[in-house]
mmCIF file of C-alpha atoms and ligand atoms in Angstrom:
data_model
loop_
_atom_site.group_PDB
_atom_site.id
_atom_site.type_symbol
_atom_site.label_atom_id
_atom_site.label_comp_id
_atom_site.label_asym_id
_atom_site.label_seq_id
_atom_site.Cartn_x
_atom_site.Cartn_y
_atom_site.Cartn_z
ATOM 1 C CA MET A 1 0.038 0.526 -0.157
ATOM 2 C CA GLU A 2 0.952 3.392 -0.827
ATOM 3 C CA ILE A 3 0.067 6.578 0.916
ATOM 4 C CA ILE A 4 -0.371 9.518 -2.408
ATOM 5 C CA LYS A 5 -0.190 13.510 -1.338
ATOM 6 C CA SER A 6 0.116 14.821 -4.516
ATOM 7 C CA ILE A 7 -2.744 14.787 -7.274
ATOM 8 C CA GLU A 8 -0.310 14.803 -10.079
ATOM 9 C CA LYS A 9 1.136 11.434 -8.866
ATOM 10 C CA LEU A 10 -1.887 9.511 -8.011
ATOM 11 C CA ARG A 11 -2.951 9.983 -11.470
ATOM 12 C CA LYS A 12 -0.158 9.139 -12.958
ATOM 13 C CA VAL A 13 -0.400 5.596 -11.008
ATOM 14 C CA LEU A 14 -3.709 5.059 -11.600
ATOM 15 C CA TRP A 15 -3.049 5.998 -15.177
ATOM 16 C CA GLU A 16 -1.472 2.629 -15.730
ATOM 17 C CA HIS A 17 -3.543 0.565 -14.069
ATOM 18 C CA ARG A 18 -6.638 1.777 -16.368
ATOM 19 C CA LYS A 19 -3.910 1.326 -19.244
ATOM 20 C CA ALA A 20 -4.073 -2.016 -18.239
ATOM 21 C CA GLY A 21 -7.565 -2.772 -17.718
ATOM 22 C CA LYS A 22 -8.053 -3.076 -14.041
ATOM 23 C CA SER A 23 -11.160 -1.198 -12.259
ATOM 24 C CA ILE A 24 -10.773 0.453 -10.010
ATOM 25 C CA GLY A 25 -12.749 1.339 -6.509
ATOM 26 C CA PHE A 26 -12.851 4.787 -4.754
ATOM 27 C CA VAL A 27 -13.588 4.772 -0.679
ATOM 28 C CA PRO A 28 -13.863 9.057 0.151
ATOM 29 C CA THR A 29 -13.562 10.155 3.711
ATOM 30 C CA MET A 30 -12.322 11.942 6.549
ATOM 31 C CA GLY A 31 -10.635 9.452 8.033
ATOM 32 C CA TYR A 32 -10.038 8.593 11.290
ATOM 33 C CA LEU A 33 -11.918 5.146 10.263
ATOM 34 C CA HIS A 34 -13.990 2.789 11.907
ATOM 35 C CA GLU A 35 -15.819 -0.006 10.885
ATOM 36 C CA GLY A 36 -18.268 1.912 9.153
ATOM 37 C CA HIS A 37 -15.571 3.246 6.718
ATOM 38 C CA LEU A 38 -14.010 -0.771 6.394
ATOM 39 C CA ASN A 39 -17.303 -2.262 5.271
ATOM 40 C CA LEU A 40 -17.145 0.658 2.109
ATOM 41 C CA VAL A 41 -13.055 -0.563 1.577
ATOM 42 C CA ARG A 42 -14.276 -4.446 1.959
ATOM 43 C CA GLN A 43 -17.115 -4.070 -0.544
ATOM 44 C CA ALA A 44 -14.618 -1.997 -2.472
ATOM 45 C CA ARG A 45 -12.142 -5.147 -2.242
ATOM 46 C CA LYS A 46 -14.117 -7.070 -3.492
ATOM 47 C CA ASP A 47 -16.015 -5.523 -6.606
ATOM 48 C CA ASN A 48 -12.180 -3.681 -8.107
ATOM 49 C CA ASP A 49 -8.797 -4.778 -8.934
ATOM 50 C CA ILE A 50 -7.004 -1.668 -7.330
ATOM 51 C CA VAL A 51 -8.948 0.202 -4.169
ATOM 52 C CA VAL A 52 -8.518 3.278 -3.561
ATOM 53 C CA VAL A 53 -9.088 5.214 -0.123
ATOM 54 C CA SER A 54 -9.520 8.976 0.432
ATOM 55 C CA ILE A 55 -8.615 10.803 3.180
ATOM 56 C CA PHE A 56 -9.111 14.326 3.835
ATOM 57 C CA VAL A 57 -11.184 16.952 6.033
ATOM 58 C CA ASN A 58 -12.520 19.075 3.628
ATOM 59 C CA PRO A 59 -13.048 22.587 4.718
ATOM 60 C CA THR A 60 -15.495 23.298 2.516
ATOM 61 C CA GLN A 61 -18.108 21.380 3.908
ATOM 62 C CA PHE A 62 -18.074 22.567 7.524
ATOM 63 C CA GLY A 63 -19.754 26.414 8.201
ATOM 64 C CA GLU A 64 -19.380 28.413 11.070
ATOM 65 C CA GLY A 65 -18.655 27.110 14.300
ATOM 66 C CA GLU A 66 -18.438 23.638 13.527
ATOM 67 C CA ASP A 67 -16.291 21.175 13.841
ATOM 68 C CA PHE A 68 -13.371 21.046 11.312
ATOM 69 C CA ASP A 69 -11.030 22.004 13.700
ATOM 70 C CA SER A 70 -11.640 19.699 16.467
ATOM 71 C CA TYR A 71 -12.447 17.036 14.021
ATOM 72 C CA PRO A 72 -10.253 13.746 14.936
ATOM 73 C CA ARG A 73 -7.337 12.945 12.580
ATOM 74 C CA ASP A 74 -4.915 10.241 12.657
ATOM 75 C CA LEU A 75 -3.486 9.078 9.324
ATOM 76 C CA GLU A 76 -0.614 6.722 10.704
ATOM 77 C CA ARG A 77 -3.462 4.646 12.774
ATOM 78 C CA ASP A 78 -5.905 5.054 9.294
ATOM 79 C CA ALA A 79 -3.102 3.843 7.132
ATOM 80 C CA SER A 80 -2.554 0.836 9.009
ATOM 81 C CA LEU A 81 -6.227 -0.053 9.071
ATOM 82 C CA CYS A 82 -6.193 -0.137 5.404
ATOM 83 C CA GLU A 83 -3.393 -1.812 5.266
ATOM 84 C CA LYS A 84 -5.243 -4.911 6.641
ATOM 85 C CA GLU A 85 -8.064 -4.318 4.400
ATOM 86 C CA GLY A 86 -5.649 -4.690 1.016
ATOM 87 C CA VAL A 87 -5.560 -1.044 0.527
ATOM 88 C CA ASP A 88 -3.794 -0.165 -2.935
ATOM 89 C CA TYR A 89 -3.782 3.563 -2.815
ATOM 90 C CA ILE A 90 -4.254 6.405 0.546
ATOM 91 C CA PHE A 91 -4.834 9.362 -0.929
ATOM 92 C CA ALA A 92 -4.218 11.645 1.203
ATOM 93 C CA PRO A 93 -3.938 15.522 0.157
ATOM 94 C CA ASP A 94 -3.765 18.778 2.221
ATOM 95 C CA THR A 95 -5.781 21.262 1.618
ATOM 96 C CA HIS A 96 -3.411 22.997 -0.319
ATOM 97 C CA GLU A 97 -3.221 20.619 -2.823
ATOM 98 C CA MET A 98 -6.830 20.574 -3.380
ATOM 99 C CA TYR A 99 -8.150 23.858 -2.496
ATOM 100 C CA PRO A 100 -4.550 25.937 -4.144
ATOM 101 C CA ASP A 101 -6.779 29.202 -4.297
ATOM 102 C CA GLY A 102 -8.416 29.105 -0.953
ATOM 103 C CA ALA A 103 -11.917 29.250 -1.488
ATOM 104 C CA PRO A 104 -13.109 27.621 -4.171
ATOM 105 C CA LEU A 105 -14.474 30.069 -7.193
ATOM 106 C CA VAL A 106 -16.622 27.222 -8.804
ATOM 107 C CA TYR A 107 -18.915 24.803 -6.919
ATOM 108 C CA VAL A 108 -21.410 22.091 -7.301
ATOM 109 C CA ASP A 109 -24.232 22.822 -6.537
ATOM 110 C CA VAL A 110 -27.957 20.890 -5.896
ATOM 111 C CA LEU A 111 -31.407 22.590 -5.718
ATOM 112 C CA LYS A 112 -34.401 21.362 -3.691
ATOM 113 C CA LEU A 113 -32.447 17.892 -2.613
ATOM 114 C CA SER A 114 -30.673 19.852 0.524
ATOM 115 C CA ASP A 115 -33.667 21.630 1.386
ATOM 116 C CA HIS A 116 -34.560 19.527 5.185
ATOM 117 C CA LEU A 117 -33.198 16.883 6.979
ATOM 118 C CA CYS A 118 -29.036 18.259 6.912
ATOM 119 C CA GLY A 119 -29.538 20.190 3.891
ATOM 120 C CA ARG A 120 -31.993 22.486 6.418
ATOM 121 C CA PHE A 121 -29.363 23.585 8.863
ATOM 122 C CA ARG A 122 -26.662 23.379 7.478
ATOM 123 C CA PRO A 123 -26.187 25.465 5.052
ATOM 124 C CA GLY A 124 -23.742 25.886 2.527
ATOM 125 C CA HIS A 125 -22.462 21.875 3.605
ATOM 126 C CA PHE A 126 -23.866 19.667 0.457
ATOM 127 C CA ARG A 127 -22.301 22.434 -2.166
ATOM 128 C CA GLY A 128 -18.754 21.566 -0.134
ATOM 129 C CA VAL A 129 -19.929 17.829 -0.398
ATOM 130 C CA LEU A 130 -20.900 17.762 -3.423
ATOM 131 C CA THR A 131 -17.401 19.584 -4.843
ATOM 132 C CA VAL A 132 -14.866 18.002 -3.447
ATOM 133 C CA VAL A 133 -16.289 14.238 -4.183
ATOM 134 C CA ALA A 134 -16.378 16.180 -7.988
ATOM 135 C CA LYS A 135 -13.270 17.433 -7.520
ATOM 136 C CA LEU A 136 -12.152 13.317 -6.047
ATOM 137 C CA PHE A 137 -13.856 11.752 -8.840
ATOM 138 C CA ASN A 138 -11.863 13.984 -11.538
ATOM 139 C CA ILE A 139 -8.378 12.540 -9.901
ATOM 140 C CA VAL A 140 -9.286 9.302 -8.966
ATOM 141 C CA MET A 141 -11.653 8.611 -12.229
ATOM 142 C CA PRO A 142 -13.264 5.296 -10.129
ATOM 143 C CA ASP A 143 -15.301 2.750 -11.653
ATOM 144 C CA ARG A 144 -17.203 2.402 -8.633
ATOM 145 C CA ALA A 145 -17.679 4.626 -5.388
ATOM 146 C CA TYR A 146 -18.990 3.944 -2.267
ATOM 147 C CA PHE A 147 -21.266 5.785 -0.060
ATOM 148 C CA GLY A 148 -22.541 4.443 3.698
ATOM 149 C CA LYS A 149 -26.209 4.520 4.274
ATOM 150 C CA LYS A 150 -25.892 6.372 7.033
ATOM 151 C CA ASP A 151 -25.355 9.854 5.277
ATOM 152 C CA ILE A 152 -28.336 9.208 3.038
ATOM 153 C CA GLN A 153 -29.231 12.581 1.979
ATOM 154 C CA GLN A 154 -25.388 12.945 0.798
ATOM 155 C CA LEU A 155 -25.963 9.927 -0.694
ATOM 156 C CA ARG A 156 -29.502 10.937 -2.615
ATOM 157 C CA ILE A 157 -27.845 13.737 -3.318
ATOM 158 C CA ILE A 158 -24.311 12.498 -5.247
ATOM 159 C CA MET A 159 -26.435 9.315 -6.951
ATOM 160 C CA GLN A 160 -28.259 12.604 -8.611
ATOM 161 C CA MET A 161 -24.765 14.751 -9.283
ATOM 162 C CA VAL A 162 -23.620 11.091 -10.973
ATOM 163 C CA LYS A 163 -26.587 11.314 -13.050
ATOM 164 C CA ASP A 164 -26.919 14.852 -13.640
ATOM 165 C CA LEU A 165 -23.636 15.274 -14.386
ATOM 166 C CA ASN A 166 -22.971 12.579 -16.411
ATOM 167 C CA PHE A 167 -20.100 11.086 -14.019
ATOM 168 C CA PRO A 168 -19.121 7.654 -15.884
ATOM 169 C CA ILE A 169 -19.323 5.959 -11.876
ATOM 170 C CA GLU A 170 -21.414 3.709 -10.092
ATOM 171 C CA ILE A 171 -22.239 4.530 -6.796
ATOM 172 C CA VAL A 172 -22.509 2.026 -4.351
ATOM 173 C CA PRO A 173 -24.897 2.295 -1.117
ATOM 174 C CA VAL A 174 -23.487 0.420 1.957
ATOM 175 C CA GLU A 175 -25.750 -0.168 4.596
ATOM 176 C CA THR A 176 -25.174 1.433 7.922
ATOM 177 C CA THR A 177 -22.780 -0.487 10.064
ATOM 178 C CA ARG A 178 -24.075 0.259 13.609
ATOM 179 C CA GLU A 179 -22.432 -0.927 17.536
ATOM 180 C CA PRO A 180 -24.177 -3.900 19.017
ATOM 181 C CA ASP A 181 -25.836 -1.793 20.998
ATOM 182 C CA GLY A 182 -27.430 -0.040 18.109
ATOM 183 C CA LEU A 183 -25.864 3.174 17.448
ATOM 184 C CA ALA A 184 -24.564 4.118 14.161
ATOM 185 C CA MET A 185 -21.391 4.014 13.855
ATOM 186 C CA SER A 186 -19.402 7.503 13.140
ATOM 187 C CA SER A 187 -16.280 9.447 13.635
ATOM 188 C CA ARG A 188 -17.773 12.032 15.852
ATOM 189 C CA ASN A 189 -19.546 9.208 18.795
ATOM 190 C CA THR A 190 -15.724 9.598 19.630
ATOM 191 C CA TYR A 191 -17.033 13.171 21.349
ATOM 192 C CA LEU A 192 -19.007 10.980 23.429
ATOM 193 C CA SER A 193 -18.816 10.936 27.196
ATOM 194 C CA PRO A 194 -19.387 7.932 28.505
ATOM 195 C CA GLU A 195 -22.725 9.143 30.097
ATOM 196 C CA GLU A 196 -23.497 10.063 26.452
ATOM 197 C CA ARG A 197 -22.555 7.148 24.668
ATOM 198 C CA ALA A 198 -24.426 5.278 27.137
ATOM 199 C CA VAL A 199 -27.756 6.851 26.349
ATOM 200 C CA ALA A 200 -26.911 7.515 22.263
ATOM 201 C CA PRO A 201 -28.244 4.056 21.033
ATOM 202 C CA ARG A 202 -31.885 5.494 22.063
ATOM 203 C CA ILE A 203 -31.608 7.711 18.645
ATOM 204 C CA TYR A 204 -31.443 4.682 16.939
ATOM 205 C CA GLU A 205 -34.489 2.712 19.047
ATOM 206 C CA SER A 206 -36.937 5.923 18.775
ATOM 207 C CA LEU A 207 -36.399 6.229 14.733
ATOM 208 C CA LYS A 208 -37.113 1.392 14.434
ATOM 209 C CA GLU A 209 -39.968 2.562 17.616
ATOM 210 C CA GLY A 210 -41.595 5.379 14.922
ATOM 211 C CA PHE A 211 -41.314 2.783 12.270
ATOM 212 C CA GLN A 212 -43.076 -0.143 13.763
ATOM 213 C CA ILE A 213 -45.863 2.268 13.714
ATOM 214 C CA ILE A 214 -45.592 2.951 10.030
ATOM 215 C CA LYS A 215 -45.803 -0.571 9.774
ATOM 216 C CA ASP A 216 -48.198 -1.399 12.186
ATOM 217 C CA GLY A 217 -50.398 0.859 9.967
ATOM 218 C CA GLU A 218 -50.348 4.526 10.517
ATOM 219 C CA ARG A 219 -49.692 6.383 7.496
ATOM 220 C CA ASP A 220 -50.479 10.082 9.242
ATOM 221 C CA ALA A 221 -47.031 10.961 9.028
ATOM 222 C CA THR A 222 -46.858 13.861 11.494
ATOM 223 C CA LYS A 223 -47.648 11.479 14.256
ATOM 224 C CA VAL A 224 -45.436 9.168 13.754
ATOM 225 C CA VAL A 225 -42.458 11.887 13.349
ATOM 226 C CA GLU A 226 -44.115 13.537 17.109
ATOM 227 C CA HIS A 227 -43.776 9.794 18.320
ATOM 228 C CA ILE A 228 -40.647 9.990 17.769
ATOM 229 C CA LEU A 229 -39.398 13.352 18.793
ATOM 230 C CA GLU A 230 -41.258 12.370 22.209
ATOM 231 C CA LYS A 231 -38.726 9.661 22.456
ATOM 232 C CA LEU A 232 -35.821 11.252 21.886
ATOM 233 C CA GLU A 233 -36.796 14.223 23.709
ATOM 234 C CA ALA A 234 -36.759 12.355 26.608
ATOM 235 C CA ILE A 235 -32.463 10.546 26.412
ATOM 236 C CA PRO A 236 -31.044 12.359 28.809
ATOM 237 C CA GLY A 237 -29.006 15.616 27.569
ATOM 238 C CA ALA A 238 -30.249 15.075 23.970
ATOM 239 C CA ARG A 239 -31.562 17.870 22.254
ATOM 240 C CA PRO A 240 -33.044 16.442 18.368
ATOM 241 C CA GLN A 241 -32.518 18.788 15.596
ATOM 242 C CA TYR A 242 -34.787 17.599 13.363
ATOM 243 C CA VAL A 243 -37.440 14.484 12.707
ATOM 244 C CA GLN A 244 -38.127 14.270 9.353
ATOM 245 C CA ILE A 245 -39.922 11.389 7.419
ATOM 246 C CA VAL A 246 -39.325 12.645 3.650
ATOM 247 C CA SER A 247 -39.436 11.159 0.069
ATOM 248 C CA TRP A 248 -36.918 9.540 -1.311
ATOM 249 C CA ASP A 249 -37.343 10.996 -4.613
ATOM 250 C CA ASP A 250 -37.007 14.700 -3.939
ATOM 251 C CA MET A 251 -36.408 14.613 -0.359
ATOM 252 C CA GLN A 252 -39.356 16.894 0.291
ATOM 253 C CA PRO A 253 -41.399 15.646 3.511
ATOM 254 C CA VAL A 254 -44.597 13.999 3.147
ATOM 255 C CA LYS A 255 -48.336 14.390 5.463
ATOM 256 C CA GLU A 256 -49.802 10.637 4.019
ATOM 257 C CA LEU A 257 -47.592 7.958 3.404
ATOM 258 C CA LYS A 258 -48.808 5.992 -0.048
ATOM 259 C CA ASP A 259 -46.848 3.637 -1.485
ATOM 260 C CA GLY A 260 -42.977 4.868 -2.152
ATOM 261 C CA ILE A 261 -40.051 4.627 -0.903
ATOM 262 C CA TYR A 262 -39.347 7.206 2.145
ATOM 263 C CA VAL A 263 -36.688 8.096 4.587
ATOM 264 C CA LEU A 264 -36.609 8.206 7.942
ATOM 265 C CA ALA A 265 -34.205 10.580 9.574
ATOM 266 C CA THR A 266 -33.349 12.441 12.378
ATOM 267 C CA ALA A 267 -30.079 14.461 13.224
ATOM 268 C CA VAL A 268 -29.439 14.670 17.625
ATOM 269 C CA PHE A 269 -27.163 16.740 19.436
ATOM 270 C CA LEU A 270 -25.646 14.733 22.135
ATOM 271 C CA GLY A 271 -23.722 16.915 23.899
ATOM 272 C CA PRO A 272 -20.979 18.331 21.614
ATOM 273 C CA ALA A 273 -21.673 15.491 19.120
ATOM 274 C CA ARG A 274 -24.620 15.570 16.189
ATOM 275 C CA LEU A 275 -25.745 12.347 15.295
ATOM 276 C CA ILE A 276 -27.377 11.711 12.704
ATOM 277 C CA ASP A 277 -29.862 8.156 11.849
ATOM 278 C CA ASN A 278 -32.222 7.281 9.445
ATOM 279 C CA ILE A 279 -34.296 4.603 8.304
ATOM 280 C CA ARG A 280 -35.236 4.084 4.058
ATOM 281 C CA PHE A 281 -38.340 2.014 3.902
ATOM 282 C CA LYS A 282 -40.232 0.996 0.790
ATOM 283 C CA ILE A 283 -44.520 1.078 1.410
ATOM 284 C CA GLU A 284 -46.503 -1.154 -1.279
ATOM 285 C CA GLY A 285 -49.741 -2.461 -0.973
ATOM 286 C CA GLY A 286 -49.548 -2.210 2.588
ATOM 287 C CA ASP A 287 -46.046 -4.242 2.663
ATOM 288 C CA VAL A 288 -43.897 -1.793 4.607
ATOM 289 C CA ASP A 289 -40.185 -3.084 4.204
ATOM 290 C CA VAL A 290 -36.444 -1.796 5.029
ATOM 291 C CA TYR A 291 -34.885 -0.720 1.499
HETATM 292 O O1 PAF B 1 -19.093 10.961 4.171
HETATM 293 C C1 PAF B 1 -17.912 12.218 3.956
HETATM 294 O O2 PAF B 1 -16.915 11.015 4.866
HETATM 295 C C2 PAF B 1 -17.589 13.444 3.444
HETATM 296 O O3 PAF B 1 -18.937 14.158 3.324
HETATM 297 C C3 PAF B 1 -16.815 12.312 1.753
HETATM 298 C C4 PAF B 1 -18.049 12.135 0.554
HETATM 299 C C5 PAF B 1 -15.752 11.562 2.218
HETATM 300 C C6 PAF B 1 -16.872 13.867 1.114
HETATM 301 O O4 PAF B 1 -15.741 14.967 1.917
#
């Protein structure tokens, strides 16, 4: 495994593999890798000849007062985890390599799909994500790129970018990886105190309870959301930012649940950590299933 910091060098190396007919799988990350990232890597390892993992804490997707400076970083640890999983290249550019002129003058932006959920509370976040992912796609030129379903709005928006801007890349969604007690894995879980960590699984439990109500026949989205909010507010130290049910197609909130694909999602502040989680599901003729 090689750690490459320069765009030019990575392009050269990958060009040789491409010429030799090798397929390239790409896992973009901000580092501080956990089992969730490693599951993306494992899937990429299965599907491709060459696996590239990028590690870059992207400043353009953090808002004022967010955790860009305190975001955990440990390249040495990440490199040893990647090596064990058979990664071929880590691309770990510094900020100057990715943004030599400082903040870019040209961005990739999204309409509508970022109006709700996290997009509503993190203005400019998805613009920053799309811009860096587009840059990384242009640098790596992978055949496939792997994204976790925990960041469901990010996944939805990147799928749309690939479609609307004709990137010749297959986006492969990977299931959320959870701790044994159900908490979705996240680099931000490291911010939790032992007391906060102990109650954090109740976020997913609350979503599951809401989902069960839908399975039992409730079709009024507001009632489900209210039930979940009540549960979340009862978690000591938790401050829910939002609970919403949106349609998968346009990421707009719905009132009545009919046949279709939906995302039930939440963001909750627990101490210093902002934790997100979701359940994507499909309703088809009375059947409700995780999707
Ligand atoms: O999901 C992440 O870790 C980041 O948003 C991504 C896709 C690596 C872009 O910086």
